[in-house]
Short mmCIF file of C-alpha atoms and ligand atoms in Angstrom, two decimals:
data_model
loop_
_atom_site.label_atom_id
_atom_site.label_comp_id
_atom_site.label_asym_id
_atom_site.label_seq_id
_atom_site.Cartn_x
_atom_site.Cartn_y
_atom_site.Cartn_z
CA MET B 1 81.07 95.19 95.93
CA THR B 2 82.42 98.76 95.86
CA PRO B 3 84.17 99.45 99.17
CA LYS B 4 82.73 102.22 101.36
CA ILE B 5 85.53 104.31 102.84
CA ILE B 6 86.36 107.36 104.92
CA ILE B 7 89.64 108.97 103.82
CA ASP B 8 91.52 110.74 106.61
CA CYS B 9 94.24 112.81 104.98
CA ASP B 10 96.69 115.73 104.90
CA PRO B 11 96.78 116.72 101.19
CA GLY B 12 99.58 116.45 100.16
CA HIS B 13 100.45 115.51 96.56
CA ASP B 14 100.13 111.78 97.08
CA ASP B 15 96.98 112.25 99.17
CA ALA B 16 95.52 114.04 96.15
CA ILE B 17 96.19 111.05 93.89
CA ALA B 18 94.71 108.72 96.52
CA ILE B 19 91.53 110.85 96.54
CA MET B 20 91.41 110.85 92.72
CA MET B 21 91.67 107.06 92.64
CA ALA B 22 89.22 106.51 95.51
CA GLY B 23 86.77 108.85 93.78
CA ARG B 24 86.32 106.24 91.04
CA LEU B 25 87.29 102.96 92.73
CA THR B 26 85.35 103.31 95.99
CA LYS B 27 82.31 104.97 97.57
CA ILE B 28 83.82 107.80 99.62
CA LEU B 29 81.45 108.45 102.54
CA GLY B 30 83.48 111.46 103.60
CA ILE B 31 86.94 113.02 103.73
CA THR B 32 88.42 114.12 107.04
CA THR B 33 91.51 116.30 107.29
CA VAL B 34 94.34 116.53 109.77
CA SER B 35 97.44 118.66 110.35
CA GLY B 36 100.39 116.98 108.65
CA ASN B 37 102.04 117.86 105.35
CA ALA B 38 100.71 121.37 105.93
CA PRO B 39 98.70 123.09 108.71
CA LEU B 40 95.06 121.99 109.05
CA SER B 41 93.69 125.11 107.35
CA LEU B 42 95.67 124.25 104.22
CA THR B 43 95.10 120.49 104.21
CA THR B 44 91.37 121.21 104.54
CA GLU B 45 91.44 123.80 101.75
CA ASN B 46 93.41 121.35 99.60
CA ALA B 47 90.84 118.61 100.16
CA LEU B 48 88.09 121.05 99.12
CA ILE B 49 90.04 122.02 96.00
CA LEU B 50 90.22 118.35 95.06
CA THR B 51 86.55 117.50 95.66
CA GLU B 52 85.52 120.58 93.65
CA LEU B 53 88.00 119.87 90.83
CA LEU B 54 86.88 116.23 90.61
CA ASP B 55 83.22 117.19 91.06
CA LEU B 56 82.94 114.65 93.89
CA ASP B 57 79.73 114.73 95.92
CA VAL B 58 81.74 114.20 99.11
CA ASP B 59 81.83 116.36 102.24
CA VAL B 60 85.08 117.43 103.88
CA HIS B 61 85.27 117.58 107.69
CA ALA B 62 88.21 119.33 109.34
CA GLY B 63 89.86 117.51 112.23
CA ALA B 64 92.83 117.87 114.54
CA ASN B 65 95.06 120.93 114.09
CA LYS B 66 97.84 119.40 116.21
CA PRO B 67 99.10 116.01 117.37
CA LEU B 68 98.01 114.49 120.69
CA MET B 69 101.19 115.37 122.57
CA VAL B 70 104.09 116.44 120.34
CA ALA B 71 104.41 119.77 118.50
CA PRO B 72 102.94 120.06 115.00
CA ARG B 73 105.45 119.49 112.20
CA HIS B 74 104.93 119.84 108.43
CA ALA B 75 106.61 118.72 105.20
CA GLU B 76 107.17 121.83 103.07
CA GLU B 77 110.28 120.27 101.53
CA ALA B 78 108.11 117.62 99.87
CA HIS B 79 104.79 119.39 99.32
CA GLY B 80 105.58 123.11 99.32
CA ARG B 81 104.18 125.89 101.50
CA THR B 82 100.55 125.25 100.49
CA GLY B 83 100.87 121.48 100.79
CA LEU B 84 99.80 121.25 97.14
CA ASP B 85 102.41 123.36 95.34
CA GLY B 86 102.77 123.01 91.57
CA PRO B 87 99.38 123.49 89.87
CA ILE B 88 97.73 126.91 89.61
CA ARG B 89 95.66 127.15 92.79
CA PRO B 90 91.96 127.39 91.81
CA GLU B 91 89.44 129.63 93.58
CA ILE B 92 86.91 127.37 95.31
CA LYS B 93 83.30 127.81 96.42
CA ARG B 94 83.07 124.78 98.68
CA THR B 95 83.55 124.98 102.46
CA ALA B 96 84.08 122.31 105.09
CA ALA B 97 80.89 120.55 106.21
CA SER B 98 82.09 120.64 109.83
CA ASN B 99 85.12 121.14 112.04
CA ASP B 100 84.46 117.90 113.89
CA ALA B 101 86.06 115.12 111.87
CA VAL B 102 86.14 112.82 114.89
CA HIS B 103 82.37 113.07 115.38
CA PHE B 104 81.84 112.46 111.65
CA ILE B 105 84.06 109.33 111.74
CA ILE B 106 82.28 107.90 114.80
CA GLU B 107 78.73 108.59 113.57
CA THR B 108 79.45 107.36 110.03
CA VAL B 109 80.96 104.08 111.26
CA ARG B 110 78.10 103.57 113.72
CA SER B 111 75.43 104.18 111.05
CA ASN B 112 76.99 102.25 108.16
CA ASP B 113 78.11 98.62 107.91
CA ASP B 114 81.42 97.54 106.39
CA VAL B 115 83.13 100.94 106.34
CA TRP B 116 86.89 101.03 105.71
CA LEU B 117 88.98 103.70 107.41
CA VAL B 118 91.77 104.91 105.11
CA PRO B 119 94.12 107.16 107.07
CA ILE B 120 96.94 108.55 104.90
CA GLY B 121 98.26 111.29 107.18
CA PRO B 122 99.12 111.49 110.89
CA LEU B 123 96.69 109.30 112.86
CA THR B 124 95.45 111.95 115.30
CA ASN B 125 91.78 111.90 114.19
CA ILE B 126 91.61 108.10 114.16
CA ALA B 127 93.18 107.84 117.62
CA LEU B 128 90.72 110.40 119.05
CA ALA B 129 87.80 108.54 117.46
CA VAL B 130 88.96 105.20 118.91
CA GLN B 131 89.43 106.77 122.36
CA GLN B 132 85.96 108.39 122.31
CA ALA B 133 84.17 105.40 120.72
CA PRO B 134 86.04 102.11 121.17
CA ASP B 135 83.03 100.31 119.65
CA ILE B 136 84.03 101.49 116.15
CA VAL B 137 87.09 99.18 116.19
CA ASP B 138 84.89 96.09 115.81
CA ARG B 139 82.33 97.78 113.56
CA VAL B 140 84.62 98.76 110.68
CA ALA B 141 85.42 96.40 107.80
CA GLY B 142 89.06 97.32 108.36
CA ILE B 143 91.62 100.09 108.41
CA SER B 144 94.13 100.56 105.59
CA ILE B 145 96.97 102.85 106.65
CA MET B 146 99.73 104.57 104.74
CA GLY B 147 102.32 104.90 107.47
CA GLY B 148 105.32 103.42 109.20
CA SER B 149 107.90 101.21 107.60
CA ALA B 150 109.17 97.63 107.78
CA GLY B 151 112.51 99.15 106.84
CA ALA B 152 114.14 102.58 106.81
CA GLY B 153 112.33 105.79 107.69
CA ASN B 154 112.17 109.06 105.78
CA VAL B 155 111.98 111.79 108.41
CA THR B 156 114.60 109.97 110.47
CA ALA B 157 116.63 106.83 109.89
CA THR B 158 113.86 104.81 111.54
CA ALA B 159 110.59 106.80 111.37
CA GLU B 160 108.10 107.55 108.60
CA PHE B 161 106.43 110.99 108.59
CA ASN B 162 102.80 110.04 109.37
CA VAL B 163 103.75 107.96 112.40
CA TRP B 164 106.60 110.27 113.47
CA ALA B 165 104.35 113.36 113.32
CA ASP B 166 102.02 111.87 115.96
CA PRO B 167 103.57 108.72 117.46
CA HIS B 168 101.15 108.60 120.40
CA ALA B 169 98.18 108.54 118.03
CA ALA B 170 99.81 105.84 115.92
CA SER B 171 100.50 103.76 119.02
CA ILE B 172 96.82 103.98 120.04
CA VAL B 173 95.70 102.90 116.57
CA PHE B 174 98.12 99.97 116.23
CA ASP B 175 97.22 98.77 119.75
CA ALA B 176 93.44 99.26 119.32
CA GLY B 177 92.75 95.68 118.22
CA PHE B 178 91.50 96.24 114.67
CA GLU B 179 90.79 92.82 113.18
CA LYS B 180 92.00 93.93 109.76
CA LEU B 181 94.81 96.51 109.87
CA LEU B 182 96.65 96.88 106.56
CA MET B 183 99.94 98.76 106.65
CA ALA B 184 101.49 100.35 103.54
CA GLY B 185 104.86 101.42 104.93
CA LEU B 186 107.80 103.04 103.18
CA ASN B 187 109.33 99.63 102.46
CA LEU B 188 106.32 99.11 100.19
CA THR B 189 105.51 102.58 98.90
CA HIS B 190 109.07 103.12 97.67
CA GLN B 191 108.35 100.32 95.18
CA PHE B 192 105.46 102.35 93.73
CA GLY B 193 107.16 105.30 92.10
CA VAL B 194 106.11 107.94 89.58
CA ASP B 195 108.51 109.13 86.87
CA GLU B 196 108.55 111.33 83.77
CA GLN B 197 106.87 108.60 81.70
CA VAL B 198 103.86 108.52 84.03
CA ILE B 199 103.63 112.33 83.89
CA SER B 200 103.71 112.20 80.11
CA ASP B 201 100.98 109.50 80.06
CA LEU B 202 98.82 111.65 82.38
CA ARG B 203 99.20 114.68 80.11
CA ALA B 204 98.21 112.51 77.14
CA LEU B 205 94.93 111.63 78.92
CA GLY B 206 94.16 115.34 78.77
CA ASN B 207 91.30 115.63 81.26
CA GLN B 208 91.12 118.06 84.17
CA ALA B 209 92.05 115.44 86.77
CA SER B 210 94.96 113.95 84.83
CA LEU B 211 96.39 117.37 83.91
CA PHE B 212 96.14 118.51 87.56
CA ALA B 213 97.86 115.27 88.62
CA ALA B 214 100.62 115.86 86.04
CA ASP B 215 101.21 119.38 87.41
CA LEU B 216 101.30 117.95 90.94
CA PHE B 217 103.83 115.33 89.90
CA ASP B 218 106.04 117.85 88.10
CA PHE B 219 106.53 119.60 91.46
CA TYR B 220 106.58 116.42 93.58
CA LEU B 221 109.14 114.59 91.42
CA ALA B 222 111.42 117.63 91.14
CA ALA B 223 111.30 118.19 94.92
CA TYR B 224 112.04 114.51 95.54
CA GLN B 225 114.94 114.36 93.09
CA LYS B 226 116.46 117.51 94.62
CA ARG B 227 116.50 115.80 98.03
CA THR B 228 117.33 112.22 97.15
CA LEU B 229 118.55 112.01 93.57
CA GLY B 230 115.98 109.25 93.07
CA THR B 231 114.58 108.86 89.54
CA ARG B 232 111.08 107.92 90.73
CA ALA B 233 109.11 109.67 93.49
CA PRO B 234 107.24 107.24 95.78
CA LEU B 235 103.44 107.32 95.47
CA HIS B 236 102.76 106.58 99.13
CA ASP B 237 99.07 107.24 99.79
CA PRO B 238 97.43 105.58 96.76
CA CYS B 239 98.84 102.27 98.10
CA ALA B 240 96.41 102.46 101.04
CA VAL B 241 93.49 102.67 98.58
CA LEU B 242 94.81 99.96 96.22
CA ALA B 243 95.36 97.57 99.16
CA ILE B 244 91.55 97.55 99.53
CA THR B 245 90.46 97.74 95.89
CA HIS B 246 93.19 95.58 94.34
CA PRO B 247 94.70 93.35 97.09
CA GLU B 248 95.98 90.97 94.40
CA LEU B 249 98.69 93.54 93.60
CA PHE B 250 100.27 93.09 97.02
CA GLU B 251 102.27 90.63 99.10
CA PHE B 252 101.05 90.72 102.73
CA GLU B 253 102.72 89.22 105.81
CA SER B 254 101.07 88.97 109.24
CA ARG B 255 103.24 90.75 111.78
CA ASN B 256 103.13 92.15 115.27
CA VAL B 257 103.76 95.91 114.96
CA ARG B 258 104.24 98.35 117.84
CA VAL B 259 105.05 102.09 117.75
CA GLU B 260 107.99 103.63 119.62
CA THR B 261 106.81 106.90 121.20
CA THR B 262 109.82 108.04 123.24
CA GLY B 263 113.10 106.79 121.68
CA THR B 264 115.93 109.31 121.40
CA HIS B 265 116.78 108.02 117.93
CA THR B 266 113.66 105.95 117.27
CA ARG B 267 110.63 108.13 118.10
CA GLY B 268 107.89 107.19 115.60
CA MET B 269 109.48 103.94 114.54
CA THR B 270 107.08 101.09 113.70
CA VAL B 271 108.76 98.13 115.36
CA VAL B 272 107.85 95.21 113.05
CA ASP B 273 108.50 91.83 114.70
CA GLU B 274 110.11 89.71 111.97
CA ARG B 275 110.77 86.81 114.34
CA SER B 276 108.74 83.75 113.27
CA TRP B 277 108.63 82.73 116.96
CA GLY B 278 107.80 86.30 118.03
CA PRO B 279 105.61 86.76 121.11
CA GLY B 280 102.03 87.82 120.84
CA PRO B 281 99.54 87.53 117.98
CA ALA B 282 100.00 89.52 114.79
CA ASN B 283 98.01 92.79 114.82
CA CYS B 284 98.79 93.89 111.28
CA GLU B 285 98.97 92.77 107.65
CA VAL B 286 102.22 94.40 106.54
CA GLU B 287 102.64 94.99 102.81
CA TYR B 288 106.03 93.89 101.47
CA GLY B 289 105.54 93.82 97.69
CA ILE B 290 103.45 95.48 94.99
CA ASP B 291 103.12 94.92 91.23
CA ARG B 292 104.23 98.45 90.39
CA ASP B 293 103.54 98.38 86.64
CA GLN B 294 100.03 96.98 87.10
CA GLY B 295 99.41 99.58 89.80
CA ILE B 296 100.47 102.38 87.45
CA THR B 297 98.20 100.93 84.74
CA ILE B 298 95.27 101.06 87.18
CA LEU B 299 96.22 104.64 88.14
CA LEU B 300 96.09 105.77 84.51
CA GLU B 301 92.89 103.82 83.76
CA THR B 302 91.21 105.31 86.84
CA LEU B 303 92.17 108.89 86.02
CA SER B 304 91.06 108.42 82.43
CA ALA B 305 87.54 107.88 83.81
CA TYR B 306 87.29 111.55 84.79
CA SER B 307 85.77 113.89 82.25
O1 RIB A 401 105.77 109.49 104.64
C1 RIB A 401 104.84 109.65 103.61
C2 RIB A 401 103.55 110.16 104.12
O2 RIB A 401 103.74 111.44 104.72
C3 RIB A 401 102.51 110.40 103.01
O3 RIB A 401 101.22 110.19 103.54
C4 RIB A 401 102.69 111.83 102.67
O4 RIB A 401 101.50 112.43 102.13
C5 RIB A 401 103.01 112.43 104.01
O5 RIB A 401 101.77 112.64 104.69
CA1 CA A 402 99.51 111.96 103.35
#
C-alpha cells in the first residue's frame, strides 16, 4: 500500500529531491517547513516552488522560524543564500496554507491512520508537536529521520547539521518513545552519492523535474567538491523516503540512540550505543548500509515519471 507521509523539511537541494521522489512513491498528506538550511521564509518559498514545479496537489505549512533553545544557524556553504541556489528561480503563485505546521502535523496524525512522519531538517516542528500532543507518538506508523550519524559529523567532528541545529528538539524526538524510528545518519547517506553521471542521466530524461534536479545537482556537487574534494555529493534526505518505500535497499541495526545537548565538543552528537550488552532497550533502527546503485536507479525511474 502506498505510504501516507508528512514531510517536514528545510529545502535544501537534497530536500528537493526527497520531495520529488515522495511525490511519486508516496501519498504526501502535507509538507511542513522549518528553519534550517535557510531561514524559514526561504525554506517555505522553496517548498512552494517545488510543489508548483511538480504540480503536486499538496499544501505547504510553515513552521518554526528558530530552534527551541539555541540560535538559528543555516547552511549557505552547501545550499547557497536562497537555500536552493543553482536553477533559475521561478515566479510562483502558490502561498503557504498556514503558518502553523505543528497544528497541521497534530491534526493530520489524529485524523488519519498509519501516517509516517518524514523529518529531513532540524526537528523543531516534530518536537513541538510531540510536546503539545504526546498521543501522536503511538498513532503514527513510524518516523523516518534524516539526521545524526553513527559515525563522523559534518558541521562538527561529531554532529550532523539537522541534529546540531536544534539538539534539544532532536533529544525530545529520540526520547519520545516512537515504536518505529528509522535513522538515516551521515554514516549511511555518505554511501548514497550523486556524481556527474547521475546529472547527465537526469538531463537525458529531459522533463521539467529532472532538468531542475540536474541544475540543483550542478550547484550542489560543485559546492560539495569545493569544500571536501569528494567526487560524489551525498544525497542525504532521499534516504529517509527510500527507507519507507524501499526498505530492502537498507541494512538496519537496532540501537539505543541518545542526543548530546550540551557537550563542549559534542553538542548535537547522536550517541549510538554499539555495545551488544548496552543498557536499555533499542529506540531506533539505525541504517548502516544502502544499495547505492539500485537507489540511483529508483531515483531516475521515479523522476522519469514526471511529465
Ligand atoms: O546534514 C545533512 C542535512 O542537513 C540534510 O537534511 C540537509 O538538507 C541539511 O538539512
Ligand atoms: Ca534537509
